[in-house]
PDB file of N, CA and C in Angstrom:
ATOM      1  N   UNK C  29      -1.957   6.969   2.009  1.00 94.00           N
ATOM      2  CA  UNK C  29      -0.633   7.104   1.486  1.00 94.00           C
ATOM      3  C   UNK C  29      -0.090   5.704   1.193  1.00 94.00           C
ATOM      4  N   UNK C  30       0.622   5.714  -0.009  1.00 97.00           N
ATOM      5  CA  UNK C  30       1.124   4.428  -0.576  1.00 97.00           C
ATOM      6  C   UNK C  30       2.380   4.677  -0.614  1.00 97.00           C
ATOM      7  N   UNK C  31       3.470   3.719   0.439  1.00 96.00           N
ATOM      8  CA  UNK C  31       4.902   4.212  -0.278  1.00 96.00           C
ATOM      9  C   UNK C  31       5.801   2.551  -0.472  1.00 96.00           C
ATOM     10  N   UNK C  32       6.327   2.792  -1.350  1.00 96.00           N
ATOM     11  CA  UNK C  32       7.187   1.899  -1.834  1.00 96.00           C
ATOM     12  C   UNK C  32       8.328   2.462  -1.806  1.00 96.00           C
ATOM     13  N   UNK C  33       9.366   0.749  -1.649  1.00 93.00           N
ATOM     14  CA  UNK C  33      11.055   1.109  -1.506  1.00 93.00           C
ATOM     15  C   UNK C  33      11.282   0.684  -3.053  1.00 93.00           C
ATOM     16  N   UNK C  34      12.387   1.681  -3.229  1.00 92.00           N
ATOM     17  CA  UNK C  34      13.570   1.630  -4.703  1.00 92.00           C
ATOM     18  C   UNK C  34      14.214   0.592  -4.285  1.00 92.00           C
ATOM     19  N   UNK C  35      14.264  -0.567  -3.363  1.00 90.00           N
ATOM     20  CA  UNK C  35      15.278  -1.140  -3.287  1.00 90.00           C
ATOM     21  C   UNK C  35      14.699  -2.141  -3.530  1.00 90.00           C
ATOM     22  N   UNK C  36      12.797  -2.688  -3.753  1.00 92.00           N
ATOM     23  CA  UNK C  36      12.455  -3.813  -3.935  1.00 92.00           C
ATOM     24  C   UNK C  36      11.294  -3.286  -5.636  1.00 92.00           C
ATOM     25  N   UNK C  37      12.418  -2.508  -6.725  1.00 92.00           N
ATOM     26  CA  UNK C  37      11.632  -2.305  -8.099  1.00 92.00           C
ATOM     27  C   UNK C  37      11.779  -3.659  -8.539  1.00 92.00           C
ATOM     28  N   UNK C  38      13.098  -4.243  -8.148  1.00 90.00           N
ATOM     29  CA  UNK C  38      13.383  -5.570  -9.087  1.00 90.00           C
ATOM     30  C   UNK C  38      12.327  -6.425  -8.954  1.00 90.00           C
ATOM     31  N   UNK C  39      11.263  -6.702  -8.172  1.00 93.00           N
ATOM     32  CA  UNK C  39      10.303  -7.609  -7.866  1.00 93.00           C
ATOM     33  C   UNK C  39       9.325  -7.098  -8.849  1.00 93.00           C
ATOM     34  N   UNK C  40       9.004  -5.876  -9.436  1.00 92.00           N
ATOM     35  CA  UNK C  40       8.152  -5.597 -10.539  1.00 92.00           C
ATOM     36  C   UNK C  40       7.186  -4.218  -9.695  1.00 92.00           C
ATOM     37  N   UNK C  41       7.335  -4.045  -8.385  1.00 94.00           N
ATOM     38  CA  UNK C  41       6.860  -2.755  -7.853  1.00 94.00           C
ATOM     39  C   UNK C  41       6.457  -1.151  -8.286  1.00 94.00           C
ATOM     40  N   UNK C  42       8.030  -1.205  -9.475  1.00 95.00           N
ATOM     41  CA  UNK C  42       7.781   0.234 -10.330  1.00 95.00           C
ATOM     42  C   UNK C  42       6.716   0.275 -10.950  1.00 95.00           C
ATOM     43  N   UNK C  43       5.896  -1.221 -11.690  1.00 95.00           N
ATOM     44  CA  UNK C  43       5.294  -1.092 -12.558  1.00 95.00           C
ATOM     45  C   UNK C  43       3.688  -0.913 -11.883  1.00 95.00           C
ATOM     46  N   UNK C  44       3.537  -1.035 -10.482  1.00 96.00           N
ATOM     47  CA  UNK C  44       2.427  -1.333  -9.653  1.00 96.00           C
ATOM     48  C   UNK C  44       2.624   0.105  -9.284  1.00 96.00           C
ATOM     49  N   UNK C  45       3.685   0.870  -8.540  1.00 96.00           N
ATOM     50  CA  UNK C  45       3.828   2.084  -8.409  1.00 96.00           C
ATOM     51  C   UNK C  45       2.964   3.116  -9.478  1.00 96.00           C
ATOM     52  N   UNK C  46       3.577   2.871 -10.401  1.00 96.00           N
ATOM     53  CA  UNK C  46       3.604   3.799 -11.900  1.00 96.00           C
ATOM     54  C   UNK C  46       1.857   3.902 -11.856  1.00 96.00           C
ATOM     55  N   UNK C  47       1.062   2.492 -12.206  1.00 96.00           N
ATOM     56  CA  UNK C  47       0.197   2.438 -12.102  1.00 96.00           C
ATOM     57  C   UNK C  47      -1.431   3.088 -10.955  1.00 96.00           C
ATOM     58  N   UNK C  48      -0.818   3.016  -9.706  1.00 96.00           N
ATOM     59  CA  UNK C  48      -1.191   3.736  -8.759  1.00 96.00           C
ATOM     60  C   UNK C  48      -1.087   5.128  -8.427  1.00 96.00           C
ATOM     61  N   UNK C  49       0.136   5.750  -8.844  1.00 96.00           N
ATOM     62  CA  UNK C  49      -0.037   6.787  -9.591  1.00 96.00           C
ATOM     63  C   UNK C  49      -0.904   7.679 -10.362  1.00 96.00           C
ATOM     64  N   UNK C  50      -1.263   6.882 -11.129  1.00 96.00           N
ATOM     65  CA  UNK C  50      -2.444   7.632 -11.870  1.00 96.00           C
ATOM     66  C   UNK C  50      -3.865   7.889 -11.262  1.00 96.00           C
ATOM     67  N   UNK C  51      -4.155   7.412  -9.876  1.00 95.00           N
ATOM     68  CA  UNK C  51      -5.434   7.819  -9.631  1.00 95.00           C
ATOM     69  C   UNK C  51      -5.164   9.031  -8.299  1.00 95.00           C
ATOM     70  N   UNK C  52      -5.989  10.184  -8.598  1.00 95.00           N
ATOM     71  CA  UNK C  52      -5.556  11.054  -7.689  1.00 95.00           C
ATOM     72  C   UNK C  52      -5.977  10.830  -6.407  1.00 95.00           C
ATOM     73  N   UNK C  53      -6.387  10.101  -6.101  1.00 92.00           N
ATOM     74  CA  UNK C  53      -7.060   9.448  -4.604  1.00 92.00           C
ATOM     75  C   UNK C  53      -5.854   9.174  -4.057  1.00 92.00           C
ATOM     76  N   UNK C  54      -4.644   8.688  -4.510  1.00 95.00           N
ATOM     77  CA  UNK C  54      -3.339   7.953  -3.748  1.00 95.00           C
ATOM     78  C   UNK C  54      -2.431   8.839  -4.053  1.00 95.00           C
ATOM     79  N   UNK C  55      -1.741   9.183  -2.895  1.00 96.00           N
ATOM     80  CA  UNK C  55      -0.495   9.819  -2.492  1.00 96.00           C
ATOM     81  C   UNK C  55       0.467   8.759  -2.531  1.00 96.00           C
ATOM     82  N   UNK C  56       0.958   8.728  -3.852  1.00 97.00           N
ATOM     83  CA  UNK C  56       2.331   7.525  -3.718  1.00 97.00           C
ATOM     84  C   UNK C  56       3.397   7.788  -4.071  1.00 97.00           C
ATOM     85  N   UNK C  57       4.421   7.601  -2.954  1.00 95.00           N
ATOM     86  CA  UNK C  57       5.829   7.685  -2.607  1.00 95.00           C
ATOM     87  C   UNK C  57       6.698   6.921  -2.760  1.00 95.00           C
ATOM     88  N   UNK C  58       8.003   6.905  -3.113  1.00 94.00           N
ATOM     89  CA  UNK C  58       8.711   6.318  -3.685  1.00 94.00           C
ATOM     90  C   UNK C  58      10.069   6.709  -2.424  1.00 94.00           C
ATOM     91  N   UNK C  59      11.035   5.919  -1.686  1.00 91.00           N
ATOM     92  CA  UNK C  59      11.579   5.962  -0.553  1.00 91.00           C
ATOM     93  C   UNK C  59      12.682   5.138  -1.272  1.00 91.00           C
ATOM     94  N   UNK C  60      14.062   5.163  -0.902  1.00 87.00           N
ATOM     95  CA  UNK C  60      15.242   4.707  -1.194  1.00 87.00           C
ATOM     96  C   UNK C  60      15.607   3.889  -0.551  1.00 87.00           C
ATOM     97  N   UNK C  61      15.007   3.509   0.997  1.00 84.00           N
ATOM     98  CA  UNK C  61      14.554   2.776   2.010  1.00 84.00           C
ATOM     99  C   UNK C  61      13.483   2.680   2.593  1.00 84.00           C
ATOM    100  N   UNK C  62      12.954   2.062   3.124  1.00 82.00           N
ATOM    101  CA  UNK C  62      11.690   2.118   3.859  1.00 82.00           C
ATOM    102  C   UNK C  62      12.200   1.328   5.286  1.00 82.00           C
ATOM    103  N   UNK C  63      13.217   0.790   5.282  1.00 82.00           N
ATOM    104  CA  UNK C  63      13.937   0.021   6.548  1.00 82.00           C
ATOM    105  C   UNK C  63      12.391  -1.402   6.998  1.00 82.00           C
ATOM    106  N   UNK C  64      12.578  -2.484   6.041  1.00 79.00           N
ATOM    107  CA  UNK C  64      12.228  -3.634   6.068  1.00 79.00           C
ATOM    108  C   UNK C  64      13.035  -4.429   5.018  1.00 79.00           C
ATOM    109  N   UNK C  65      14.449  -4.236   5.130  1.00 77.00           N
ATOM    110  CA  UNK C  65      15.319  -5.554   4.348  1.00 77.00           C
ATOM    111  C   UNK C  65      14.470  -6.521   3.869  1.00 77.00           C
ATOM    112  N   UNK C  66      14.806  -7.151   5.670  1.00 76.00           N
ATOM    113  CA  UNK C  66      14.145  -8.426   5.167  1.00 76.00           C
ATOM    114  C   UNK C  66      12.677  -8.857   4.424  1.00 76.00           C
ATOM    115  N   UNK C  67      11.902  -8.059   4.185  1.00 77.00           N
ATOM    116  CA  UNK C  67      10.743  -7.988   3.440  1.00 77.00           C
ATOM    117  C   UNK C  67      10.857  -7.732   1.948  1.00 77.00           C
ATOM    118  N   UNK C  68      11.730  -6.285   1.940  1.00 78.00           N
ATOM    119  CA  UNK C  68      11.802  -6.011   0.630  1.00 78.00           C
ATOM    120  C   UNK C  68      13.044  -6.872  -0.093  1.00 78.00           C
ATOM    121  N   UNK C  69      14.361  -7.809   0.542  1.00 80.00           N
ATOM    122  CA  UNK C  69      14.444  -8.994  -0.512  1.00 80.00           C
ATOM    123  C   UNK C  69      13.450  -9.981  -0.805  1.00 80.00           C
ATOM    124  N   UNK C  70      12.962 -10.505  -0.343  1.00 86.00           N
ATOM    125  CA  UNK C  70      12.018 -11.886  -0.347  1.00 86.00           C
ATOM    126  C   UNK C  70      10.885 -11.276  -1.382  1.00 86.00           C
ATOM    127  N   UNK C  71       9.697 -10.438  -1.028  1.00 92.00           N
ATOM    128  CA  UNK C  71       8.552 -10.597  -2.129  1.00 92.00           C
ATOM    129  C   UNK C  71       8.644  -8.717  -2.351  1.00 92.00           C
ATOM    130  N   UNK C  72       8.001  -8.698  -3.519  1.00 95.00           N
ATOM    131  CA  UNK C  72       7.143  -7.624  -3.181  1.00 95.00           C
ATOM    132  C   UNK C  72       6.501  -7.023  -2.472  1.00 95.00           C
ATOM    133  N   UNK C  73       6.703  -6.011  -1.805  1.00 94.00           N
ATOM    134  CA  UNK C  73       5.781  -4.849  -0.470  1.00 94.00           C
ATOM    135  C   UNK C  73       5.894  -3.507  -0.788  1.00 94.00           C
ATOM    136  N   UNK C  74       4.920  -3.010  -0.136  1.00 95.00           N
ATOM    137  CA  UNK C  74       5.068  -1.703  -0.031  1.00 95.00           C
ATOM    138  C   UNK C  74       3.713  -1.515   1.327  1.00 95.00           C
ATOM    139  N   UNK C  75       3.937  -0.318   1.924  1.00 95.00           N
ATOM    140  CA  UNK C  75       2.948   0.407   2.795  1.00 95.00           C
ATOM    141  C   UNK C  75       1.719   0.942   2.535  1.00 95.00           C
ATOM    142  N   UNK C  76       0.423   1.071   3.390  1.00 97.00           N
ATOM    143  CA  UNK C  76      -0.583   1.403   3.069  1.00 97.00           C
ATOM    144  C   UNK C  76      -0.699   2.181   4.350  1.00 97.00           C
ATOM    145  N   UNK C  77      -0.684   3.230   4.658  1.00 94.00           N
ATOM    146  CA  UNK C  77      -0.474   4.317   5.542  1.00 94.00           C
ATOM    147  C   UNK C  77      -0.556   3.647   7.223  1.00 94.00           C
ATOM    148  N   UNK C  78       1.249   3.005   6.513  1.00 92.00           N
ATOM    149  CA  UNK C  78       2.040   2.381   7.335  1.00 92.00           C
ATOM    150  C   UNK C  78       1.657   1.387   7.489  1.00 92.00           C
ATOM    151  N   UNK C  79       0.816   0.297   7.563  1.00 94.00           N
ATOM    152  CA  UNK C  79       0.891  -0.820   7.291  1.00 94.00           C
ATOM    153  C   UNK C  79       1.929  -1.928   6.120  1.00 94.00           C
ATOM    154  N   UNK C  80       2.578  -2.587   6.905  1.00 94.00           N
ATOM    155  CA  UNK C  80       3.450  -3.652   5.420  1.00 94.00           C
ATOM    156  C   UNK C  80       2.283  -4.735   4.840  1.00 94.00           C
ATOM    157  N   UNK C  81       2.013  -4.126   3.618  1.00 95.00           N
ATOM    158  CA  UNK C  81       1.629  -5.186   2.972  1.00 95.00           C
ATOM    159  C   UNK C  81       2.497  -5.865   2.048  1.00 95.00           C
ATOM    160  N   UNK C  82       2.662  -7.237   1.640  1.00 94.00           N
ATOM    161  CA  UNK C  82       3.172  -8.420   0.865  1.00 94.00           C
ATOM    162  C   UNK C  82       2.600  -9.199   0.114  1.00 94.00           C
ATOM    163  N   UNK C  83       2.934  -9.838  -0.982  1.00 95.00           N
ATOM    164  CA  UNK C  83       2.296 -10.740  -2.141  1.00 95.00           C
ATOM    165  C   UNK C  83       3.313 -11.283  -2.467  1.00 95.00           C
ATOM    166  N   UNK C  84       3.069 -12.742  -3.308  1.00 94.00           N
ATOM    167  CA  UNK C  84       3.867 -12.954  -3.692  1.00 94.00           C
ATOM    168  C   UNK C  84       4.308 -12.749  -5.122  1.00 94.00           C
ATOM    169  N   UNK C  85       3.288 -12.155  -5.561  1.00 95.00           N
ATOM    170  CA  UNK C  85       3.920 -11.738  -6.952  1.00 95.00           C
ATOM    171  C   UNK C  85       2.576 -10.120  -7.160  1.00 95.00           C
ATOM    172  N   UNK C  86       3.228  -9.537  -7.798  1.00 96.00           N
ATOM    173  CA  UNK C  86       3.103  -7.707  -8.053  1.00 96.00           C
ATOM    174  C   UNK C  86       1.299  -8.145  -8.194  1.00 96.00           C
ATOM    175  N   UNK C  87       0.634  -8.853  -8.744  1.00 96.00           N
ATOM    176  CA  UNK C  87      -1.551  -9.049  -8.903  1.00 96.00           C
ATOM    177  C   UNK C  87      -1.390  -9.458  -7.423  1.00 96.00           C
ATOM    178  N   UNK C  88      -1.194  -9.880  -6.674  1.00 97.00           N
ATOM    179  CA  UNK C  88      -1.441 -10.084  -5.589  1.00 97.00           C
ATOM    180  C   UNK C  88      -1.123  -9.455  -4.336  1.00 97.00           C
ATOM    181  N   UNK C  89       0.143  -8.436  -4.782  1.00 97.00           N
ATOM    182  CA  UNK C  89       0.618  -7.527  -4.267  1.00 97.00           C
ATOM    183  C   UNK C  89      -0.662  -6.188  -4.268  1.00 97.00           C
ATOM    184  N   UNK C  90      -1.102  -5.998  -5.341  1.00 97.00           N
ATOM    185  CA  UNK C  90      -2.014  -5.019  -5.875  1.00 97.00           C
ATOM    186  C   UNK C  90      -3.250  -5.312  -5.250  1.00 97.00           C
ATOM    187  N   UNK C  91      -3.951  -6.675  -5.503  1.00 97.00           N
ATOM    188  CA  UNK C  91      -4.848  -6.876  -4.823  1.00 97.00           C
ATOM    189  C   UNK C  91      -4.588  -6.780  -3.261  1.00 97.00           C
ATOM    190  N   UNK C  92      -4.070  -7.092  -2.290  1.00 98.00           N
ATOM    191  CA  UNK C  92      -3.866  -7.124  -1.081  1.00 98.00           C
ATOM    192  C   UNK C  92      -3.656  -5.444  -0.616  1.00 98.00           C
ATOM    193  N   UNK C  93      -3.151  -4.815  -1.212  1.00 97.00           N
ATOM    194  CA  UNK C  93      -3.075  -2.952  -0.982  1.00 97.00           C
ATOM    195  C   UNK C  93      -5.051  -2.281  -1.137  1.00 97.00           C
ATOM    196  N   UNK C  94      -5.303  -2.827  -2.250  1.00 96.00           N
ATOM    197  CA  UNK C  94      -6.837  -2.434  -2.507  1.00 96.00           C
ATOM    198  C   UNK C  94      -7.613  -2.999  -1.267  1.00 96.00           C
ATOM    199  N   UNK C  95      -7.578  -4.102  -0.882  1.00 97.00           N
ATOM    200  CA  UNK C  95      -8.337  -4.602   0.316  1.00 97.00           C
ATOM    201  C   UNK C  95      -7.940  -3.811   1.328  1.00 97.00           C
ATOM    202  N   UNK C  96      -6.435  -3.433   1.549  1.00 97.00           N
ATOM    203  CA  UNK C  96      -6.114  -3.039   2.877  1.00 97.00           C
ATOM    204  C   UNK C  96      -6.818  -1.578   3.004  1.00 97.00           C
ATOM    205  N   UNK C  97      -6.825  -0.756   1.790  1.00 95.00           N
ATOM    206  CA  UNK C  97      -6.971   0.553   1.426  1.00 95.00           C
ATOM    207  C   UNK C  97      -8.576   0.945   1.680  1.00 95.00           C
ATOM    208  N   UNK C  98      -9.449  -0.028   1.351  1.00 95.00           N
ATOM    209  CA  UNK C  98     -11.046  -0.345   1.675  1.00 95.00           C
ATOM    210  C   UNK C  98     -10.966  -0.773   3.251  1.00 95.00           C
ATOM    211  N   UNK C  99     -10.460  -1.311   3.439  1.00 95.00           N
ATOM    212  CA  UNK C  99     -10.117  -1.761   4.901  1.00 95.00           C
ATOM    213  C   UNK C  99     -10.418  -1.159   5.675  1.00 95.00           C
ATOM    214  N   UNK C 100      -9.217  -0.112   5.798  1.00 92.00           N
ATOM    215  CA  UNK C 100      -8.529   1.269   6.262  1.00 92.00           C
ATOM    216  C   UNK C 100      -9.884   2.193   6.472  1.00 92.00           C
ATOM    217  N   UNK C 101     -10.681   2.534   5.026  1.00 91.00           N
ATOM    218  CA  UNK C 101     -11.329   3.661   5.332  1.00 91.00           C
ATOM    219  C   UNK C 101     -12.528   3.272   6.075  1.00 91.00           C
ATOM    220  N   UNK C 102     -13.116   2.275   6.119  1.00 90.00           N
ATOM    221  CA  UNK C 102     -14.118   1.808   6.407  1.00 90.00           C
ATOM    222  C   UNK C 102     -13.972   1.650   8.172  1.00 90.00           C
ATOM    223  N   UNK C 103     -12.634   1.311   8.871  1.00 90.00           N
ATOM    224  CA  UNK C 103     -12.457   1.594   9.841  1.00 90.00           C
ATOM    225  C   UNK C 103     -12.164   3.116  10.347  1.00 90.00           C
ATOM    226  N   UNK C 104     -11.867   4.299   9.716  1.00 86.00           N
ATOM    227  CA  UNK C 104     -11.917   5.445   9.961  1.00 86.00           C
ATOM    228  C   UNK C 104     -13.644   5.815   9.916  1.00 86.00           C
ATOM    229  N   UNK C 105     -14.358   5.548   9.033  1.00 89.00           N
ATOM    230  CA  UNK C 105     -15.577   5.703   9.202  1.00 89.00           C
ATOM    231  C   UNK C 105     -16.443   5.248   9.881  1.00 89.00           C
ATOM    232  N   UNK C 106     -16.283   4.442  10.050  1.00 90.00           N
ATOM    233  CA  UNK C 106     -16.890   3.393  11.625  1.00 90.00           C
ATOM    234  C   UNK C 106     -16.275   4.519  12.864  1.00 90.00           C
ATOM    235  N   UNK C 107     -14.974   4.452  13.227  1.00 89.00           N
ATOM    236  CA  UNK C 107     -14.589   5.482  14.169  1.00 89.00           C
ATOM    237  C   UNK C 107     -15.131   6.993  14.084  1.00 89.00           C
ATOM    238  N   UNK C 108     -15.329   7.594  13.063  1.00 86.00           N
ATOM    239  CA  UNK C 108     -16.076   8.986  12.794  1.00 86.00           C
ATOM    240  C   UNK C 108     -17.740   8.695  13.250  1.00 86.00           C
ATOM    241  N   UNK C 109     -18.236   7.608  13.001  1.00 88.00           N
ATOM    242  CA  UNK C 109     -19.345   7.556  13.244  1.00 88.00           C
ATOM    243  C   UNK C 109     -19.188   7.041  15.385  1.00 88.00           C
ATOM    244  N   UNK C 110     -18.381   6.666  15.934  1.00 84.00           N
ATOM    245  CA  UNK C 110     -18.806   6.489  17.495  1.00 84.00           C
ATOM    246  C   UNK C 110     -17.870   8.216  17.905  1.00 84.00           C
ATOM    247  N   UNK C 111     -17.525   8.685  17.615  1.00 87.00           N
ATOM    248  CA  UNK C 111     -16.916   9.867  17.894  1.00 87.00           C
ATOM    249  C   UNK C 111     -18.333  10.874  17.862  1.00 87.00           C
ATOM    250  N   UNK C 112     -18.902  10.718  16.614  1.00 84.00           N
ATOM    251  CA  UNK C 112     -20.294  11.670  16.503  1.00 84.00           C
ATOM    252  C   UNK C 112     -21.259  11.109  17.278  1.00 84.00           C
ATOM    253  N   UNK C 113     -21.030   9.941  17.602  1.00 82.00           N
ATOM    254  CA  UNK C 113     -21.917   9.175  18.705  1.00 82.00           C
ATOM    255  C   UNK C 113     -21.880  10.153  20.142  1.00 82.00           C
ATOM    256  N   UNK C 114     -20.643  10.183  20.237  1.00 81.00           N
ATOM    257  CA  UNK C 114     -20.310  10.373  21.685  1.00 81.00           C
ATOM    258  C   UNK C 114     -21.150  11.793  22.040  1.00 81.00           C
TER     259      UNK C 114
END
């Protein structure tokens, strides 16, 4: 799940939103708050199923969500694999 705040579009987010959107793999949400002020004035962020990720500008914002998102599953699959261990 990908969610972004309406309160940090001005940083260029809608257009990273919009974009992410289109692949049906991502559940992305759009929140009126996400309650991180202080994050969402300063750069661009949004969540990666609940994680805050940040960039300082929307390509780096994008890139840093894709890493976290590969990240993410690769540690659920590692954990699925010592669970079937057990």
């Amino acid at each position: 799940m990908i969610e972004f705040c309406a309160s940090n579009m001005h940083h260029g987010t809608d257009r990273l939103m919009k974009k992410l959107e289109e692949n049906p793999d991502y559940d992305v949400i759009e929140y009126g708050c996400l309650g991180n002020c202080g994050e969402c004035y300063l750069a661009p962020f949004g969540l990666v199923n609940g994680e805050i990720i940040a960039g300082e500008t929307i390509e780096e914002l994008e890139e840093l969500m894709m890493k976290a998102i590969v990240k993410q599953q690769a540690d659920r699959e590692a954990l699925d694999r010592l669970i079937d261990d057990m």
